[in-house]
């Protein structure tokens, strides 16, 4: 298989590796002049043949893997499983894993307790403020202020309570029966 014609698959576990990298490496004794120490020429030839077979199997397995990856890609495309969808699924699964972790559960419990304590504290503060406003409303200075506002109100409105005051526009123009508005 020529590396110039080979498609580059970035998802392959062999990315960056040339498929026939081992076949280009010269083997000592390949010329027949030297045999490794402790091996006979026959054993050396046998090992060389075995190495060639293993290298051929590796090339074949890489071709099969590339074909399988291409088939998987086509199947995913037909199913609509885009890389973005896979990423979403991975995030969803990761989030579920986080939520089931003991650290997340402990943090959630701690934050829940803190929220309950904060809520109780705010309720207490609200009660205190309400009580203080009630105390202030019953104070002599607030009563005096309330009386003055009442006096000003009666002067502005005048004798309206007796029917002598101004009428509102709706009182001056009574609505007709059956009118849409």
PDB file of N, CA, C and O in Angstrom, residues 65-141:
ATOM      1  N   UNK A  65      -9.186  -1.881   9.171  1.00  0.00           N
ATOM      2  CA  UNK A  65      -9.596  -0.858  10.123  1.00  0.00           C
ATOM      3  C   UNK A  65     -10.060   0.404   9.396  1.00  0.00           C
ATOM      4  O   UNK A  65     -11.091   0.990   9.737  1.00  0.00           O
ATOM      5  N   UNK A  66      -9.319   0.808   8.371  1.00  0.00           N
ATOM      6  CA  UNK A  66      -9.711   1.996   7.605  1.00  0.00           C
ATOM      7  C   UNK A  66     -11.066   1.778   6.945  1.00  0.00           C
ATOM      8  O   UNK A  66     -11.920   2.681   6.941  1.00  0.00           O
ATOM      9  N   UNK A  67     -11.290   0.600   6.397  1.00  0.00           N
ATOM     10  CA  UNK A  67     -12.579   0.301   5.764  1.00  0.00           C
ATOM     11  C   UNK A  67     -13.705   0.304   6.797  1.00  0.00           C
ATOM     12  O   UNK A  67     -14.798   0.843   6.544  1.00  0.00           O
ATOM     13  N   UNK A  68     -13.453  -0.260   7.970  1.00  0.00           N
ATOM     14  CA  UNK A  68     -14.462  -0.278   9.041  1.00  0.00           C
ATOM     15  C   UNK A  68     -14.770   1.137   9.526  1.00  0.00           C
ATOM     16  O   UNK A  68     -15.932   1.484   9.792  1.00  0.00           O
ATOM     17  N   UNK A  69     -13.733   1.968   9.668  1.00  0.00           N
ATOM     18  CA  UNK A  69     -13.953   3.351  10.098  1.00  0.00           C
ATOM     19  C   UNK A  69     -14.774   4.115   9.071  1.00  0.00           C
ATOM     20  O   UNK A  69     -15.653   4.903   9.423  1.00  0.00           O
ATOM     21  N   UNK A  70     -14.504   3.863   7.792  1.00  0.00           N
ATOM     22  CA  UNK A  70     -15.275   4.515   6.728  1.00  0.00           C
ATOM     23  C   UNK A  70     -16.725   4.056   6.776  1.00  0.00           C
ATOM     24  O   UNK A  70     -17.645   4.864   6.658  1.00  0.00           O
ATOM     25  N   UNK A  71     -16.950   2.774   6.983  1.00  0.00           N
ATOM     26  CA  UNK A  71     -18.311   2.243   7.087  1.00  0.00           C
ATOM     27  C   UNK A  71     -19.032   2.839   8.292  1.00  0.00           C
ATOM     28  O   UNK A  71     -20.200   3.239   8.195  1.00  0.00           O
ATOM     29  N   UNK A  72     -18.338   2.923   9.408  1.00  0.00           N
ATOM     30  CA  UNK A  72     -18.935   3.513  10.621  1.00  0.00           C
ATOM     31  C   UNK A  72     -19.301   4.966  10.376  1.00  0.00           C
ATOM     32  O   UNK A  72     -20.379   5.424  10.775  1.00  0.00           O
ATOM     33  N   UNK A  73     -18.442   5.703   9.697  1.00  0.00           N
ATOM     34  CA  UNK A  73     -18.715   7.115   9.389  1.00  0.00           C
ATOM     35  C   UNK A  73     -19.963   7.232   8.520  1.00  0.00           C
ATOM     36  O   UNK A  73     -20.833   8.079   8.765  1.00  0.00           O
ATOM     37  N   UNK A  74     -20.066   6.389   7.505  1.00  0.00           N
ATOM     38  CA  UNK A  74     -21.233   6.430   6.605  1.00  0.00           C
ATOM     39  C   UNK A  74     -22.520   6.073   7.355  1.00  0.00           C
ATOM     40  O   UNK A  74     -23.558   6.707   7.151  1.00  0.00           O
ATOM     41  N   UNK A  75     -22.456   5.079   8.223  1.00  0.00           N
ATOM     42  CA  UNK A  75     -23.634   4.696   9.003  1.00  0.00           C
ATOM     43  C   UNK A  75     -24.069   5.826   9.933  1.00  0.00           C
ATOM     44  O   UNK A  75     -25.261   6.133  10.058  1.00  0.00           O
ATOM     45  N   UNK A  76     -23.113   6.456  10.581  1.00  0.00           N
ATOM     46  CA  UNK A  76     -23.429   7.582  11.465  1.00  0.00           C
ATOM     47  C   UNK A  76     -24.038   8.726  10.677  1.00  0.00           C
ATOM     48  O   UNK A  76     -24.983   9.369  11.130  1.00  0.00           O
ATOM     49  N   UNK A  77     -23.504   8.986   9.479  1.00  0.00           N
ATOM     50  CA  UNK A  77     -24.039  10.064   8.650  1.00  0.00           C
ATOM     51  C   UNK A  77     -25.474   9.761   8.250  1.00  0.00           C
ATOM     52  O   UNK A  77     -26.345  10.621   8.329  1.00  0.00           O
ATOM     53  N   UNK A  78     -25.751   8.515   7.877  1.00  0.00           N
ATOM     54  CA  UNK A  78     -27.121   8.117   7.497  1.00  0.00           C
ATOM     55  C   UNK A  78     -28.075   8.204   8.682  1.00  0.00           C
ATOM     56  O   UNK A  78     -29.250   8.517   8.520  1.00  0.00           O
ATOM     57  N   UNK A  79     -27.585   7.927   9.876  1.00  0.00           N
ATOM     58  CA  UNK A  79     -28.414   8.001  11.083  1.00  0.00           C
ATOM     59  C   UNK A  79     -28.538   9.426  11.614  1.00  0.00           C
ATOM     60  O   UNK A  79     -29.292   9.674  12.555  1.00  0.00           O
ATOM     61  N   UNK A  80     -27.807  10.340  11.017  1.00  0.00           N
ATOM     62  CA  UNK A  80     -27.858  11.729  11.475  1.00  0.00           C
ATOM     63  C   UNK A  80     -27.022  11.990  12.705  1.00  0.00           C
ATOM     64  O   UNK A  80     -27.232  12.975  13.404  1.00  0.00           O
ATOM     65  N   UNK A  81     -26.100  11.100  12.976  1.00  0.00           N
ATOM     66  CA  UNK A  81     -25.227  11.265  14.140  1.00  0.00           C
ATOM     67  C   UNK A  81     -24.010  12.080  13.718  1.00  0.00           C
ATOM     68  O   UNK A  81     -22.976  11.553  13.341  1.00  0.00           O
ATOM     69  N   UNK A  82     -24.176  13.383  13.795  1.00  0.00           N
ATOM     70  CA  UNK A  82     -23.076  14.271  13.436  1.00  0.00           C
ATOM     71  C   UNK A  82     -22.124  14.394  14.614  1.00  0.00           C
ATOM     72  O   UNK A  82     -22.478  14.065  15.753  1.00  0.00           O
ATOM     73  N   UNK A  83     -20.932  14.883  14.362  1.00  0.00           N
ATOM     74  CA  UNK A  83     -19.997  15.084  15.487  1.00  0.00           C
ATOM     75  C   UNK A  83     -20.583  15.996  16.565  1.00  0.00           C
ATOM     76  O   UNK A  83     -20.334  15.794  17.749  1.00  0.00           O
ATOM     77  N   UNK A  84     -21.404  16.987  16.153  1.00  0.00           N
ATOM     78  CA  UNK A  84     -22.029  17.869  17.139  1.00  0.00           C
ATOM     79  C   UNK A  84     -23.012  17.095  18.016  1.00  0.00           C
ATOM     80  O   UNK A  84     -23.035  17.279  19.237  1.00  0.00           O
ATOM     81  N   UNK A  85     -23.804  16.224  17.398  1.00  0.00           N
ATOM     82  CA  UNK A  85     -24.737  15.400  18.191  1.00  0.00           C
ATOM     83  C   UNK A  85     -23.983  14.478  19.140  1.00  0.00           C
ATOM     84  O   UNK A  85     -24.397  14.285  20.285  1.00  0.00           O
ATOM     85  N   UNK A  86     -22.887  13.904  18.660  1.00  0.00           N
ATOM     86  CA  UNK A  86     -22.091  13.040  19.530  1.00  0.00           C
ATOM     87  C   UNK A  86     -21.511  13.831  20.690  1.00  0.00           C
ATOM     88  O   UNK A  86     -21.479  13.350  21.824  1.00  0.00           O
ATOM     89  N   UNK A  87     -21.082  15.059  20.411  1.00  0.00           N
ATOM     90  CA  UNK A  87     -20.553  15.919  21.469  1.00  0.00           C
ATOM     91  C   UNK A  87     -21.637  16.220  22.499  1.00  0.00           C
ATOM     92  O   UNK A  87     -21.406  16.165  23.707  1.00  0.00           O
ATOM     93  N   UNK A  88     -22.853  16.519  22.020  1.00  0.00           N
ATOM     94  CA  UNK A  88     -23.973  16.779  22.933  1.00  0.00           C
ATOM     95  C   UNK A  88     -24.248  15.561  23.805  1.00  0.00           C
ATOM     96  O   UNK A  88     -24.475  15.684  25.013  1.00  0.00           O
ATOM     97  N   UNK A  89     -24.247  14.382  23.180  1.00  0.00           N
ATOM     98  CA  UNK A  89     -24.487  13.155  23.938  1.00  0.00           C
ATOM     99  C   UNK A  89     -23.388  12.933  24.978  1.00  0.00           C
ATOM    100  O   UNK A  89     -23.665  12.528  26.106  1.00  0.00           O
ATOM    101  N   UNK A  90     -22.154  13.223  24.590  1.00  0.00           N
ATOM    102  CA  UNK A  90     -21.042  13.066  25.540  1.00  0.00           C
ATOM    103  C   UNK A  90     -21.189  14.029  26.713  1.00  0.00           C
ATOM    104  O   UNK A  90     -20.929  13.667  27.858  1.00  0.00           O
ATOM    105  N   UNK A  91     -21.585  15.288  26.424  1.00  0.00           N
ATOM    106  CA  UNK A  91     -21.792  16.255  27.503  1.00  0.00           C
ATOM    107  C   UNK A  91     -22.935  15.815  28.412  1.00  0.00           C
ATOM    108  O   UNK A  91     -22.839  15.910  29.637  1.00  0.00           O
ATOM    109  N   UNK A  92     -24.022  15.325  27.810  1.00  0.00           N
ATOM    110  CA  UNK A  92     -25.165  14.878  28.602  1.00  0.00           C
ATOM    111  C   UNK A  92     -24.763  13.724  29.511  1.00  0.00           C
ATOM    112  O   UNK A  92     -25.082  13.723  30.703  1.00  0.00           O
ATOM    113  N   UNK A  93     -24.049  12.763  28.958  1.00  0.00           N
ATOM    114  CA  UNK A  93     -23.613  11.621  29.764  1.00  0.00           C
ATOM    115  C   UNK A  93     -22.644  12.082  30.849  1.00  0.00           C
ATOM    116  O   UNK A  93     -22.731  11.645  31.993  1.00  0.00           O
ATOM    117  N   UNK A  94     -21.743  12.997  30.490  1.00  0.00           N
ATOM    118  CA  UNK A  94     -20.793  13.519  31.473  1.00  0.00           C
ATOM    119  C   UNK A  94     -21.505  14.239  32.608  1.00  0.00           C
ATOM    120  O   UNK A  94     -21.142  14.089  33.777  1.00  0.00           O
ATOM    121  N   UNK A  95     -22.541  15.028  32.270  1.00  0.00           N
ATOM    122  CA  UNK A  95     -23.300  15.755  33.290  1.00  0.00           C
ATOM    123  C   UNK A  95     -24.031  14.773  34.204  1.00  0.00           C
ATOM    124  O   UNK A  95     -24.089  14.954  35.414  1.00  0.00           O
ATOM    125  N   UNK A  96     -24.586  13.710  33.606  1.00  0.00           N
ATOM    126  CA  UNK A  96     -25.257  12.695  34.421  1.00  0.00           C
ATOM    127  C   UNK A  96     -24.252  12.019  35.354  1.00  0.00           C
ATOM    128  O   UNK A  96     -24.568  11.746  36.516  1.00  0.00           O
ATOM    129  N   UNK A  97     -23.061  11.762  34.855  1.00  0.00           N
ATOM    130  CA  UNK A  97     -22.022  11.154  35.693  1.00  0.00           C
ATOM    131  C   UNK A  97     -21.642  12.080  36.841  1.00  0.00           C
ATOM    132  O   UNK A  97     -21.432  11.638  37.974  1.00  0.00           O
ATOM    133  N   UNK A  98     -21.552  13.385  36.551  1.00  0.00           N
ATOM    134  CA  UNK A  98     -21.221  14.358  37.595  1.00  0.00           C
ATOM    135  C   UNK A  98     -22.318  14.379  38.654  1.00  0.00           C
ATOM    136  O   UNK A  98     -22.043  14.401  39.853  1.00  0.00           O
ATOM    137  N   UNK A  99     -23.582  14.377  38.204  1.00  0.00           N
ATOM    138  CA  UNK A  99     -24.697  14.446  39.147  1.00  0.00           C
ATOM    139  C   UNK A  99     -24.782  13.222  40.048  1.00  0.00           C
ATOM    140  O   UNK A  99     -25.304  13.311  41.155  1.00  0.00           O
ATOM    141  N   UNK A 100     -24.295  12.116  39.584  1.00  0.00           N
ATOM    142  CA  UNK A 100     -24.351  10.910  40.418  1.00  0.00           C
ATOM    143  C   UNK A 100     -23.101  10.743  41.288  1.00  0.00           C
ATOM    144  O   UNK A 100     -23.058   9.837  42.103  1.00  0.00           O
ATOM    145  N   UNK A 101     -22.130  11.625  41.111  1.00  0.00           N
ATOM    146  CA  UNK A 101     -20.907  11.510  41.908  1.00  0.00           C
ATOM    147  C   UNK A 101     -21.165  11.950  43.348  1.00  0.00           C
ATOM    148  O   UNK A 101     -22.016  12.784  43.626  1.00  0.00           O
ATOM    149  N   UNK A 102     -20.403  11.391  44.264  1.00  0.00           N
ATOM    150  CA  UNK A 102     -20.588  11.710  45.681  1.00  0.00           C
ATOM    151  C   UNK A 102     -20.186  13.156  45.982  1.00  0.00           C
ATOM    152  O   UNK A 102     -20.819  13.811  46.814  1.00  0.00           O
ATOM    153  N   UNK A 103     -19.188  13.668  45.283  1.00  0.00           N
ATOM    154  CA  UNK A 103     -18.761  15.057  45.515  1.00  0.00           C
ATOM    155  C   UNK A 103     -19.887  16.027  45.140  1.00  0.00           C
ATOM    156  O   UNK A 103     -20.145  17.004  45.861  1.00  0.00           O
ATOM    157  N   UNK A 104     -20.553  15.756  44.022  1.00  0.00           N
ATOM    158  CA  UNK A 104     -21.660  16.625  43.590  1.00  0.00           C
ATOM    159  C   UNK A 104     -22.801  16.566  44.606  1.00  0.00           C
ATOM    160  O   UNK A 104     -23.378  17.588  44.964  1.00  0.00           O
ATOM    161  N   UNK A 105     -23.111  15.356  45.069  1.00  0.00           N
ATOM    162  CA  UNK A 105     -24.210  15.207  46.032  1.00  0.00           C
ATOM    163  C   UNK A 105     -23.903  15.941  47.339  1.00  0.00           C
ATOM    164  O   UNK A 105     -24.772  16.601  47.902  1.00  0.00           O
ATOM    165  N   UNK A 106     -22.654  15.843  47.812  1.00  0.00           N
ATOM    166  CA  UNK A 106     -22.271  16.545  49.042  1.00  0.00           C
ATOM    167  C   UNK A 106     -22.365  18.055  48.846  1.00  0.00           C
ATOM    168  O   UNK A 106     -22.868  18.775  49.714  1.00  0.00           O
ATOM    169  N   UNK A 107     -21.892  18.533  47.701  1.00  0.00           N
ATOM    170  CA  UNK A 107     -21.956  19.973  47.413  1.00  0.00           C
ATOM    171  C   UNK A 107     -23.404  20.425  47.333  1.00  0.00           C
ATOM    172  O   UNK A 107     -23.759  21.489  47.857  1.00  0.00           O
ATOM    173  N   UNK A 108     -24.237  19.639  46.685  1.00  0.00           N
ATOM    174  CA  UNK A 108     -25.658  19.982  46.554  1.00  0.00           C
ATOM    175  C   UNK A 108     -26.324  20.057  47.933  1.00  0.00           C
ATOM    176  O   UNK A 108     -27.089  20.977  48.207  1.00  0.00           O
ATOM    177  N   UNK A 109     -26.022  19.100  48.804  1.00  0.00           N
ATOM    178  CA  UNK A 109     -26.589  19.113  50.149  1.00  0.00           C
ATOM    179  C   UNK A 109     -26.125  20.342  50.929  1.00  0.00           C
ATOM    180  O   UNK A 109     -26.916  20.996  51.609  1.00  0.00           O
ATOM    181  N   UNK A 110     -24.849  20.666  50.819  1.00  0.00           N
ATOM    182  CA  UNK A 110     -24.301  21.825  51.524  1.00  0.00           C
ATOM    183  C   UNK A 110     -24.961  23.108  51.044  1.00  0.00           C
ATOM    184  O   UNK A 110     -25.362  23.950  51.856  1.00  0.00           O
ATOM    185  N   UNK A 111     -25.085  23.262  49.731  1.00  0.00           N
ATOM    186  CA  UNK A 111     -25.725  24.464  49.181  1.00  0.00           C
ATOM    187  C   UNK A 111     -27.204  24.528  49.563  1.00  0.00           C
ATOM    188  O   UNK A 111     -27.737  25.612  49.817  1.00  0.00           O
ATOM    189  N   UNK A 112     -27.858  23.396  49.622  1.00  0.00           N
ATOM    190  CA  UNK A 112     -29.261  23.365  50.022  1.00  0.00           C
ATOM    191  C   UNK A 112     -29.416  23.827  51.473  1.00  0.00           C
ATOM    192  O   UNK A 112     -30.296  24.631  51.790  1.00  0.00           O
ATOM    193  N   UNK A 113     -28.545  23.331  52.326  1.00  0.00           N
ATOM    194  CA  UNK A 113     -28.593  23.746  53.727  1.00  0.00           C
ATOM    195  C   UNK A 113     -28.285  25.228  53.866  1.00  0.00           C
ATOM    196  O   UNK A 113     -28.938  25.935  54.646  1.00  0.00           O
ATOM    197  N   UNK A 114     -27.327  25.718  53.094  1.00  0.00           N
ATOM    198  CA  UNK A 114     -26.994  27.143  53.134  1.00  0.00           C
ATOM    199  C   UNK A 114     -28.179  27.977  52.665  1.00  0.00           C
ATOM    200  O   UNK A 114     -28.485  29.030  53.236  1.00  0.00           O
ATOM    201  N   UNK A 115     -28.873  27.506  51.642  1.00  0.00           N
ATOM    202  CA  UNK A 115     -30.056  28.208  51.147  1.00  0.00           C
ATOM    203  C   UNK A 115     -31.160  28.251  52.182  1.00  0.00           C
ATOM    204  O   UNK A 115     -31.831  29.279  52.354  1.00  0.00           O
ATOM    205  N   UNK A 116     -31.360  27.145  52.889  1.00  0.00           N
ATOM    206  CA  UNK A 116     -32.385  27.112  53.926  1.00  0.00           C
ATOM    207  C   UNK A 116     -32.047  28.070  55.064  1.00  0.00           C
ATOM    208  O   UNK A 116     -32.915  28.783  55.571  1.00  0.00           O
ATOM    209  N   UNK A 117     -30.785  28.093  55.455  1.00  0.00           N
ATOM    210  CA  UNK A 117     -30.373  28.991  56.536  1.00  0.00           C
ATOM    211  C   UNK A 117     -30.504  30.446  56.105  1.00  0.00           C
ATOM    212  O   UNK A 117     -30.939  31.294  56.881  1.00  0.00           O
ATOM    213  N   UNK A 118     -30.148  30.737  54.846  1.00  0.00           N
ATOM    214  CA  UNK A 118     -30.281  32.099  54.326  1.00  0.00           C
ATOM    215  C   UNK A 118     -31.746  32.513  54.281  1.00  0.00           C
ATOM    216  O   UNK A 118     -32.101  33.633  54.649  1.00  0.00           O
ATOM    217  N   UNK A 119     -32.598  31.612  53.857  1.00  0.00           N
ATOM    218  CA  UNK A 119     -34.032  31.893  53.795  1.00  0.00           C
ATOM    219  C   UNK A 119     -34.583  32.182  55.190  1.00  0.00           C
ATOM    220  O   UNK A 119     -35.362  33.132  55.385  1.00  0.00           O
ATOM    221  N   UNK A 120     -34.176  31.388  56.157  1.00  0.00           N
ATOM    222  CA  UNK A 120     -34.626  31.610  57.537  1.00  0.00           C
ATOM    223  C   UNK A 120     -34.130  32.953  58.060  1.00  0.00           C
ATOM    224  O   UNK A 120     -34.887  33.692  58.722  1.00  0.00           O
ATOM    225  N   UNK A 121     -32.887  33.293  57.744  1.00  0.00           N
ATOM    226  CA  UNK A 121     -32.338  34.576  58.194  1.00  0.00           C
ATOM    227  C   UNK A 121     -33.085  35.744  57.555  1.00  0.00           C
ATOM    228  O   UNK A 121     -33.414  36.734  58.230  1.00  0.00           O
ATOM    229  N   UNK A 122     -33.385  35.635  56.268  1.00  0.00           N
ATOM    230  CA  UNK A 122     -34.121  36.708  55.593  1.00  0.00           C
ATOM    231  C   UNK A 122     -35.545  36.840  56.134  1.00  0.00           C
ATOM    232  O   UNK A 122     -36.074  37.949  56.248  1.00  0.00           O
ATOM    233  N   UNK A 123     -36.165  35.730  56.476  1.00  0.00           N
ATOM    234  CA  UNK A 123     -37.498  35.777  57.072  1.00  0.00           C
ATOM    235  C   UNK A 123     -37.445  36.503  58.404  1.00  0.00           C
ATOM    236  O   UNK A 123     -38.306  37.340  58.711  1.00  0.00           O
ATOM    237  N   UNK A 124     -36.431  36.202  59.200  1.00  0.00           N
ATOM    238  CA  UNK A 124     -36.266  36.872  60.491  1.00  0.00           C
ATOM    239  C   UNK A 124     -36.048  38.367  60.298  1.00  0.00           C
ATOM    240  O   UNK A 124     -36.659  39.192  61.002  1.00  0.00           O
ATOM    241  N   UNK A 125     -35.199  38.737  59.341  1.00  0.00           N
ATOM    242  CA  UNK A 125     -34.953  40.156  59.060  1.00  0.00           C
ATOM    243  C   UNK A 125     -36.244  40.829  58.617  1.00  0.00           C
ATOM    244  O   UNK A 125     -36.563  41.941  59.048  1.00  0.00           O
ATOM    245  N   UNK A 126     -37.019  40.165  57.772  1.00  0.00           N
ATOM    246  CA  UNK A 126     -38.298  40.726  57.323  1.00  0.00           C
ATOM    247  C   UNK A 126     -39.253  40.948  58.479  1.00  0.00           C
ATOM    248  O   UNK A 126     -39.953  41.967  58.537  1.00  0.00           O
ATOM    249  N   UNK A 127     -39.295  39.990  59.399  1.00  0.00           N
ATOM    250  CA  UNK A 127     -40.169  40.130  60.573  1.00  0.00           C
ATOM    251  C   UNK A 127     -39.744  41.312  61.433  1.00  0.00           C
ATOM    252  O   UNK A 127     -40.579  42.082  61.921  1.00  0.00           O
ATOM    253  N   UNK A 128     -38.442  41.458  61.624  1.00  0.00           N
ATOM    254  CA  UNK A 128     -37.924  42.564  62.433  1.00  0.00           C
ATOM    255  C   UNK A 128     -38.267  43.893  61.771  1.00  0.00           C
ATOM    256  O   UNK A 128     -38.718  44.842  62.449  1.00  0.00           O
ATOM    257  N   UNK A 129     -38.083  43.990  60.468  1.00  0.00           N
ATOM    258  CA  UNK A 129     -38.387  45.237  59.758  1.00  0.00           C
ATOM    259  C   UNK A 129     -39.874  45.553  59.854  1.00  0.00           C
ATOM    260  O   UNK A 129     -40.268  46.700  60.105  1.00  0.00           O
ATOM    261  N   UNK A 130     -40.729  44.544  59.687  1.00  0.00           N
ATOM    262  CA  UNK A 130     -42.176  44.750  59.794  1.00  0.00           C
ATOM    263  C   UNK A 130     -42.541  45.249  61.188  1.00  0.00           C
ATOM    264  O   UNK A 130     -43.348  46.183  61.341  1.00  0.00           O
ATOM    265  N   UNK A 131     -41.959  44.638  62.210  1.00  0.00           N
ATOM    266  CA  UNK A 131     -42.243  45.059  63.582  1.00  0.00           C
ATOM    267  C   UNK A 131     -41.776  46.501  63.815  1.00  0.00           C
ATOM    268  O   UNK A 131     -42.477  47.297  64.438  1.00  0.00           O
ATOM    269  N   UNK A 132     -40.589  46.839  63.283  1.00  0.00           N
ATOM    270  CA  UNK A 132     -40.071  48.193  63.454  1.00  0.00           C
ATOM    271  C   UNK A 132     -40.967  49.218  62.751  1.00  0.00           C
ATOM    272  O   UNK A 132     -41.207  50.300  63.286  1.00  0.00           O
ATOM    273  N   UNK A 133     -41.465  48.881  61.550  1.00  0.00           N
ATOM    274  CA  UNK A 133     -42.389  49.797  60.871  1.00  0.00           C
ATOM    275  C   UNK A 133     -43.675  49.961  61.676  1.00  0.00           C
ATOM    276  O   UNK A 133     -44.239  51.051  61.766  1.00  0.00           O
ATOM    277  N   UNK A 134     -44.149  48.867  62.261  1.00  0.00           N
ATOM    278  CA  UNK A 134     -45.348  48.944  63.106  1.00  0.00           C
ATOM    279  C   UNK A 134     -45.104  49.837  64.317  1.00  0.00           C
ATOM    280  O   UNK A 134     -45.951  50.660  64.675  1.00  0.00           O
ATOM    281  N   UNK A 135     -43.937  49.669  64.948  1.00  0.00           N
ATOM    282  CA  UNK A 135     -43.585  50.522  66.088  1.00  0.00           C
ATOM    283  C   UNK A 135     -43.485  51.980  65.666  1.00  0.00           C
ATOM    284  O   UNK A 135     -43.958  52.883  66.362  1.00  0.00           O
ATOM    285  N   UNK A 136     -42.901  52.222  64.488  1.00  0.00           N
ATOM    286  CA  UNK A 136     -42.747  53.587  64.005  1.00  0.00           C
ATOM    287  C   UNK A 136     -44.120  54.208  63.710  1.00  0.00           C
ATOM    288  O   UNK A 136     -44.361  55.375  64.001  1.00  0.00           O
ATOM    289  N   UNK A 137     -45.034  53.419  63.155  1.00  0.00           N
ATOM    290  CA  UNK A 137     -46.363  53.940  62.817  1.00  0.00           C
ATOM    291  C   UNK A 137     -47.134  54.321  64.087  1.00  0.00           C
ATOM    292  O   UNK A 137     -47.954  55.228  64.069  1.00  0.00           O
ATOM    293  N   UNK A 138     -46.865  53.621  65.154  1.00  0.00           N
ATOM    294  CA  UNK A 138     -47.544  53.914  66.425  1.00  0.00           C
ATOM    295  C   UNK A 138     -46.837  55.005  67.231  1.00  0.00           C
ATOM    296  O   UNK A 138     -47.305  55.382  68.290  1.00  0.00           O
ATOM    297  N   UNK A 139     -45.722  55.505  66.720  1.00  0.00           N
ATOM    298  CA  UNK A 139     -44.979  56.535  67.454  1.00  0.00           C
ATOM    299  C   UNK A 139     -45.709  57.885  67.367  1.00  0.00           C
ATOM    300  O   UNK A 139     -46.455  58.145  66.427  1.00  0.00           O
ATOM    301  N   UNK A 140     -45.494  58.749  68.349  1.00  0.00           N
ATOM    302  CA  UNK A 140     -46.173  60.055  68.362  1.00  0.00           C
ATOM    303  C   UNK A 140     -45.804  60.928  67.152  1.00  0.00           C
ATOM    304  O   UNK A 140     -46.653  61.619  66.604  1.00  0.00           O
ATOM    305  N   UNK A 141     -44.554  60.894  66.703  1.00  0.00           N
ATOM    306  CA  UNK A 141     -44.186  61.744  65.567  1.00  0.00           C
ATOM    307  C   UNK A 141     -44.883  61.278  64.285  1.00  0.00           C
ATOM    308  O   UNK A 141     -45.299  62.100  63.474  1.00  0.00           O
TER     309      UNK A 141
END
